[in-house]
Amino acid sequence: MANSIQIPNNQKQVPVINPALFTVWLLIVASIMLFAAFCSAYIVHQTDGQLNNNWKEFALPLEFWLSGGIVILTSVFIEWAFQAAKKDNINILPALFTITMILALAFCLSQWFGIQEMISKGLFFRNENSDEISSSFVYVFVGVHVVHIFFGICLLFAGIFKSAKLKIHKKNLLFITICKTYWHFLGILWLYLLLFLYFAK
Amino acid sequence: MSTATIQTGHANHDAHEHQEPSFVRKYIFSTDHKMISKQFLITGIIMGCLGMFMSVLFRLQLAWPDQSFGFMETILGTWAKDGKLDPNFYMALVTIHGTIMVFYVLTAGLSGTFSNLLIPLQVGARDMASPFMNMLSYWFFFISSVTLLSSFFIETGPASSGWTVYPPLSALPKAMPGSGLGTTLWLLAIVFFIVSSLLGGINYISTILNMRTKGMSMNRMPLTLWAFFFTAILGVLSFPVLLGGALFLIFDRSFGTSFYLSDIYLQGIGALTNVGGSPILYQHLFWFLGHPEVYIILLPALGITSEVIATNARKPIFGYTAMVISLMAIAFLSFIVWGHHMFITGMNPFLGTVFMYVTLIIAVPSAVKTFNYIATLWKGNIRFTPAMLFAIGLVSFFISGGLTGIYLGNSALDINLHDTYFVVAHFHLVMGSAAIFGMMSGIYHWFPRMFGKMMNNTLGYFHFWFTFIAAYMVFFPMHFMGLAGVPRRYYQFTLIPEFGVWMDVNVLITVSAIIGALAQILFLYNFFYSIFKGKKAVQNPWESNTLEWTAPVKHLHGNWPGAIPTVYRGAYEYSRPDREEDFYPQHIPGNDNEHVDDHGYILPTPVRKEIPVAEKPATVFFTSFSRLFSFKRA
Amino acid sequence: MLAVGAFMLFAAFIAFNKVYDIASPSTVVQSAAWFGVGDDKFEPVKVQTTEQTLSSNINWSIAIFVLLVVLVIANVFDISGLAARLSGKENLSGNNVNKYIMIIFLILGFIGVYWEFSHHGKYTLLRNSSSEHGVEYDSMFNVTLILTMIVFVITQALLFWFSFKYAKSPNRKAVYHAHNNKLEVFWTLIPAIVLTFLVLKGHQTWRAITYNADKSKSQNIEIFAYQFGWKARYAGADKILGAADYKYISGANPLGIAVKSEVEKLKLELDTAIMNDRKALKDLNSSLSQLRIQLELYKGLADRTNVVITDKEIARIVSGEVKDELEESIRRKSKQLERMKAIEDNKTVFATMFNNAADDDVISTEIHLIENRPVTFIFRSRDIIHSAFLPYFRVQMNVVPGMMTQFTFTPTKSTTKIRSEKNDNTFDYYLYCNKICGTSHYNMKIKVIIESESAYNTWMQSQKTAFGKEAAPMAVPVSLPSDTTQMRLDSLPVNKLQRLTSR
Ligand code: HEM
Ligand SMILES: [Cu+2]
Ligand SMILES: [Cu+2]
């Protein structure tokens, strides 16, 4: 994205929205479609499974709710960073990026503990019994979401360097806007998944 | 390949563009959309040749099931012992043929090539929104192609469960040889492919929406752009769903989950432990992509045809607004009709009815498009360039194949037609041949733009007529086989006495297929010869209106050496009565009949005064849609 | 350059020649000459016609037709191109040639379509339905056929006619005509109306076929699909199709029907198999060393095949593949036993499943049906999705593992009748597999015989029950009102029972 073509001055072309940011939005749309597919598969299996009496209900491990909390915190910090950058308050940016990244890693950790908890309760990814598909789904949700988080962490990592080189400021908000958009999306996505798993009964 | 010389000393270029990029940056990891489009095209052509060659191999088997073909053993080794194809390998060939043609040739090769070439040039942008993502898109595609083809070199052979890879056949590695490592590679290839299409599609949408030059409002865009735009939207919305479906399949295959599996006893293994899954779920996920996919294939071809027909008939495309609306309607409807591939899976009959209703509605916008094409020819002054011939061929195929869709979309009729050769005939005409012809039309038309050279017309004519006639002779008789209940994906028909009557038809089809395949040699020769030795192209060889012909013949990074041209009118002002020349390029200023709205924005030329624009409700209705898209800019 | 065109022609020609054995080298050279008069120098190419021919009974007319087309194109091209060059005008020769080919193609195309319909149309199944709903199906089909053919003819004719009529002429300018709303509304509405009609009629037909009222009166027959074949199961003397489950499938009980004695046998079998697997697992190391010793022995022999095989086997053990396989097999079989036990433990389920209804079921390798008697096929698959396709009856339904599907219809034409109609004494109806299912998909079929009630009874009496040494069922199970059916398979799928218990 850094490679985006520089639009020469003579071109009186005013994009409605920056193409790179728009691209991120489209990626988000694609990701939403992916999770929409998962969720509809979940509902199909659930309806079918409840009819046939082979759908196991279980409470989500507490760790997943905890990661919900953490992901809200990351959103708060990245938003803070964004506001700071907007006010050209740029010397606190590296710190904010780092905190966000640590929180993101904490998020991954809490997910890991959540998975351990599921395993200890005998809720596996692999199916031995017909009613275990419900737990497989949780693994899929968590796994695919964590892949998204991984890309988010890469962004934050780049953010630390960029902000340390003072490359993020009032006049150059593109990168941090992308970061913030993506992280807010990830947060909302995880909260949505939690609520989905909680309420889709 | 033509060289992309960088003009030096131009005021509008940044300093770094003055340096000649290294070979690697220029030809391999190029971020220039024109080079990427060539990469897509060449890869697509290579894949197309492979796919075609595979079809000839399995057609030989179908025509002469008892004949031994020595050359097959030479090239295929144990897959064709004694010169006779192995049934498993037959399935593998059919599967990979379908996959290659659908995804690699007609999605990447067609849409990838022309979206890349034309979107920046026709909207008037210096490159894609994100050239880097664009480059990634090609390289993911390339990796995907290599992964898919590598499955020919493994012991158990490539995936063999059809291009739809339905589980459980594809989910159980022991169900047939191809379901082992071959299917793993297939799935991997498709995952790469999805990533590639998403990166590409997102870029296309972003560029079209955000990077149009001054004056290029949405309702002045050439129909090619509209088609690429809707195609990209379809891709972005549907490919992730296939990704989801493929992931579930990967999990079932390799991690012991049961998303698609239930109650299975496999010969030689015994009862499997998987229970509770549903193989039908995969079909839903697959066809939620699969149906939009056929439009992802077809829409760019239709867009190219619109452009080529208008240019060569020297007439405005008939009913521009209606063309855009029908593209939009087709794109929208394609998301809610996937169930027509599953009428006989035992789905709820009521659901079948719903899918039948929505499916048959698609025929309406398709019919409108056809009629508009024909009306564009009416009273035109038609120049038969090879591109034009292929465009006319596309319309012919679109009619023939589209009409059989009305049978297949009817849930009742589908009972006896599902998975027979009737289906093979249908989709090869409407999706296979039509889209290939759209691609060919595009290649002949934009070859001068891509390589700065002209292709040989006479060879193009021969190429067209051989291919056109051969394609009809291959696919038309298949309808009748299907109507007689001949199932598709059969390795041979000799074991079923009833199908004996089709033996000579099978021979006819195969011979025609061979002729059709040989005709492509003409094309390949013409193509590669012209790249190096073709006649030099002039600036605007087809006297076309669109912006891409204003850029210099020699490629340069950033497309236009000076300012990007401003657009003053729609793309289809051909043979205007008030003009001497029979074309009126978009970038030529001219105040005739034009007026400016409150925002200093130039409205399209009102056409023909004889119908008062504001009065007819129908006019108001239709134009209201086009107005919708004239996004106002700050 | 055009030499390539010539080469192309040769290639096509040689292909023909190989196939049809009709061309003589002289005609080939001649046809090449037609090309050569073009822009470039003509390079004569030597042709070698191969002696080898493929014997087949093929339509010569097609070959000659293609050939003629090629020659005509080449011919017309050269003459007009030459003429244009001589007169020095804008070269429209290509345009004119194509213009005429357009119209020739249109005419020949229509002739071809007509020929296809008259020639191959007669093999299609458009009016010889052998089932009751097939008549309705055919009328739906024919209506669609007529409507689409009208559109086909009109649009193709216009397309090619306009291409011919409005081909470029230097003294004409195209008419500037960008749209005509009335016309566009008109040709949006017409297809919309026609399609509405087709949809409504389609809906009616679909309803008539799928919401079949005869279901309660029909005879239930289970059609069982497996890689690669079909079995039919009849209810037997008690007129009840017994329960079945994939877990009970064994070599002796290929359909897995719920027969107590068979299940006991299977349990023993599984126990033994598990024991053997365990033993093999324990002996893995010793068998490895044994194999190595053998390998040394084989290496002394001239024949390498044994070396290769043994090498492979050793590699499989060393890489842990064999171990994994054995463990997996143990796990799978134990699970199966566990689940079988769970059913036994649940008294009500066990009683419903093992009610002896299956004991007298008849399993056959042919499907026998009674003429004019409604029948419901209940489909069950052992492994992969198959599809039961009976084209003559306009019947098709997917057969999906883990899910029961069904299709009710009434066959109306007996095998004898269709034989006399087709004038073919060997003709038989078949049920084909029509969903790709593996290596022998193309040969997965079962014979279907439609006969009179008495013939059916005779056949049924000659059948044996699946496991009984008992004599053939005396009472012939024909159309069963549903109330006498204690447990109809479709009302209480077995896998639901199994799921009740396997929690
Ligand atoms: C060179 C000309 C072509 C020939 C002779 C040809 C022939 C065939 C035949 C005979 C089959 C069916 C085989 C069977 O069911 O056993 C088939 C399958 C298929 N073809 Fe083609 N084809 C050609 C070009 C194309 C093109 C351009 C497309 C692009 C859409 C295409 C897409 C497919 C697909 C999707 C299948 C289904 C594969 C499957 O059953 O899984 N083919 N082809
Ligand atoms: Cu579809
Ligand atoms: Cu089968």
PDB file of N, CA and C in Angstrom, chain C residues 283-305:
ATOM      1  N   ASP C 283       3.940 -56.158  17.686  1.00  0.00           N
ATOM      2  CA  ASP C 283       4.982 -56.893  16.957  1.00  0.00           C
ATOM      3  C   ASP C 283       5.655 -56.060  15.884  1.00  0.00           C
ATOM      4  N   LEU C 284       5.372 -54.779  15.865  1.00  0.00           N
ATOM      5  CA  LEU C 284       5.861 -53.953  14.772  1.00  0.00           C
ATOM      6  C   LEU C 284       7.378 -54.058  14.619  1.00  0.00           C
ATOM      7  N   ASN C 285       8.063 -54.022  15.755  1.00  0.00           N
ATOM      8  CA  ASN C 285       9.527 -54.043  15.686  1.00  0.00           C
ATOM      9  C   ASN C 285      10.040 -55.367  15.156  1.00  0.00           C
ATOM     10  N   SER C 286       9.460 -56.458  15.647  1.00  0.00           N
ATOM     11  CA  SER C 286       9.946 -57.760  15.193  1.00  0.00           C
ATOM     12  C   SER C 286       9.621 -57.962  13.717  1.00  0.00           C
ATOM     13  N   SER C 287       8.452 -57.467  13.291  1.00  0.00           N
ATOM     14  CA  SER C 287       8.146 -57.669  11.875  1.00  0.00           C
ATOM     15  C   SER C 287       9.058 -56.822  11.007  1.00  0.00           C
ATOM     16  N   LEU C 288       9.505 -55.691  11.585  1.00  0.00           N
ATOM     17  CA  LEU C 288      10.441 -54.856  10.832  1.00  0.00           C
ATOM     18  C   LEU C 288      11.753 -55.594  10.608  1.00  0.00           C
ATOM     19  N   SER C 289      12.266 -56.201  11.684  1.00  0.00           N
ATOM     20  CA  SER C 289      13.547 -56.898  11.511  1.00  0.00           C
ATOM     21  C   SER C 289      13.380 -58.097  10.586  1.00  0.00           C
ATOM     22  N   GLN C 290      12.215 -58.718  10.670  1.00  0.00           N
ATOM     23  CA  GLN C 290      11.951 -59.854   9.785  1.00  0.00           C
ATOM     24  C   GLN C 290      11.972 -59.413   8.320  1.00  0.00           C
ATOM     25  N   LEU C 291      11.313 -58.274   8.090  1.00  0.00           N
ATOM     26  CA  LEU C 291      11.273 -57.744   6.721  1.00  0.00           C
ATOM     27  C   LEU C 291      12.684 -57.435   6.225  1.00  0.00           C
ATOM     28  N   ARG C 292      13.509 -56.940   7.133  1.00  0.00           N
ATOM     29  CA  ARG C 292      14.873 -56.587   6.721  1.00  0.00           C
ATOM     30  C   ARG C 292      15.650 -57.827   6.324  1.00  0.00           C
ATOM     31  N   ILE C 293      15.431 -58.882   7.087  1.00  0.00           N
ATOM     32  CA  ILE C 293      16.105 -60.132   6.733  1.00  0.00           C
ATOM     33  C   ILE C 293      15.642 -60.602   5.360  1.00  0.00           C
ATOM     34  N   GLN C 294      14.332 -60.518   5.174  1.00  0.00           N
ATOM     35  CA  GLN C 294      13.767 -60.943   3.887  1.00  0.00           C
ATOM     36  C   GLN C 294      14.367 -60.130   2.746  1.00  0.00           C
ATOM     37  N   LEU C 295      14.498 -58.834   3.013  1.00  0.00           N
ATOM     38  CA  LEU C 295      15.010 -57.938   1.979  1.00  0.00           C
ATOM     39  C   LEU C 295      16.387 -58.401   1.517  1.00  0.00           C
ATOM     40  N   GLU C 296      17.198 -58.773   2.497  1.00  0.00           N
ATOM     41  CA  GLU C 296      18.548 -59.241   2.142  1.00  0.00           C
ATOM     42  C   GLU C 296      18.452 -60.451   1.230  1.00  0.00           C
ATOM     43  N   LEU C 297      17.518 -61.331   1.574  1.00  0.00           N
ATOM     44  CA  LEU C 297      17.344 -62.537   0.768  1.00  0.00           C
ATOM     45  C   LEU C 297      16.924 -62.171  -0.657  1.00  0.00           C
ATOM     46  N   TYR C 298      15.918 -61.301  -0.731  1.00  0.00           N
ATOM     47  CA  TYR C 298      15.398 -60.922  -2.049  1.00  0.00           C
ATOM     48  C   TYR C 298      16.472 -60.263  -2.897  1.00  0.00           C
ATOM     49  N   LYS C 299      17.356 -59.530  -2.226  1.00  0.00           N
ATOM     50  CA  LYS C 299      18.370 -58.804  -2.979  1.00  0.00           C
ATOM     51  C   LYS C 299      19.249 -59.751  -3.780  1.00  0.00           C
ATOM     52  N   GLY C 300      19.360 -60.969  -3.319  1.00  0.00           N
ATOM     53  CA  GLY C 300      20.146 -61.942  -4.044  1.00  0.00           C
ATOM     54  C   GLY C 300      19.486 -62.412  -5.330  1.00  0.00           C
ATOM     55  N   LEU C 301      18.183 -62.206  -5.422  1.00  0.00           N
ATOM     56  CA  LEU C 301      17.464 -62.734  -6.588  1.00  0.00           C
ATOM     57  C   LEU C 301      17.557 -61.785  -7.765  1.00  0.00           C
ATOM     58  N   ALA C 302      17.312 -62.327  -8.926  1.00  0.00           N
ATOM     59  CA  ALA C 302      17.363 -61.502 -10.133  1.00  0.00           C
ATOM     60  C   ALA C 302      16.126 -60.606 -10.219  1.00  0.00           C
ATOM     61  N   ASP C 303      15.008 -61.135  -9.804  1.00  0.00           N
ATOM     62  CA  ASP C 303      13.746 -60.390  -9.897  1.00  0.00           C
ATOM     63  C   ASP C 303      13.700 -59.286  -8.840  1.00  0.00           C
ATOM     64  N   ARG C 304      13.520 -58.039  -9.284  1.00  0.00           N
ATOM     65  CA  ARG C 304      13.592 -56.922  -8.340  1.00  0.00           C
ATOM     66  C   ARG C 304      12.244 -56.587  -7.700  1.00  0.00           C
ATOM     67  N   THR C 305      11.164 -57.149  -8.203  1.00  0.00           N
ATOM     68  CA  THR C 305       9.847 -56.697  -7.724  1.00  0.00           C
ATOM     69  C   THR C 305       9.712 -56.848  -6.218  1.00  0.00           C
TER      70      THR C 305
END
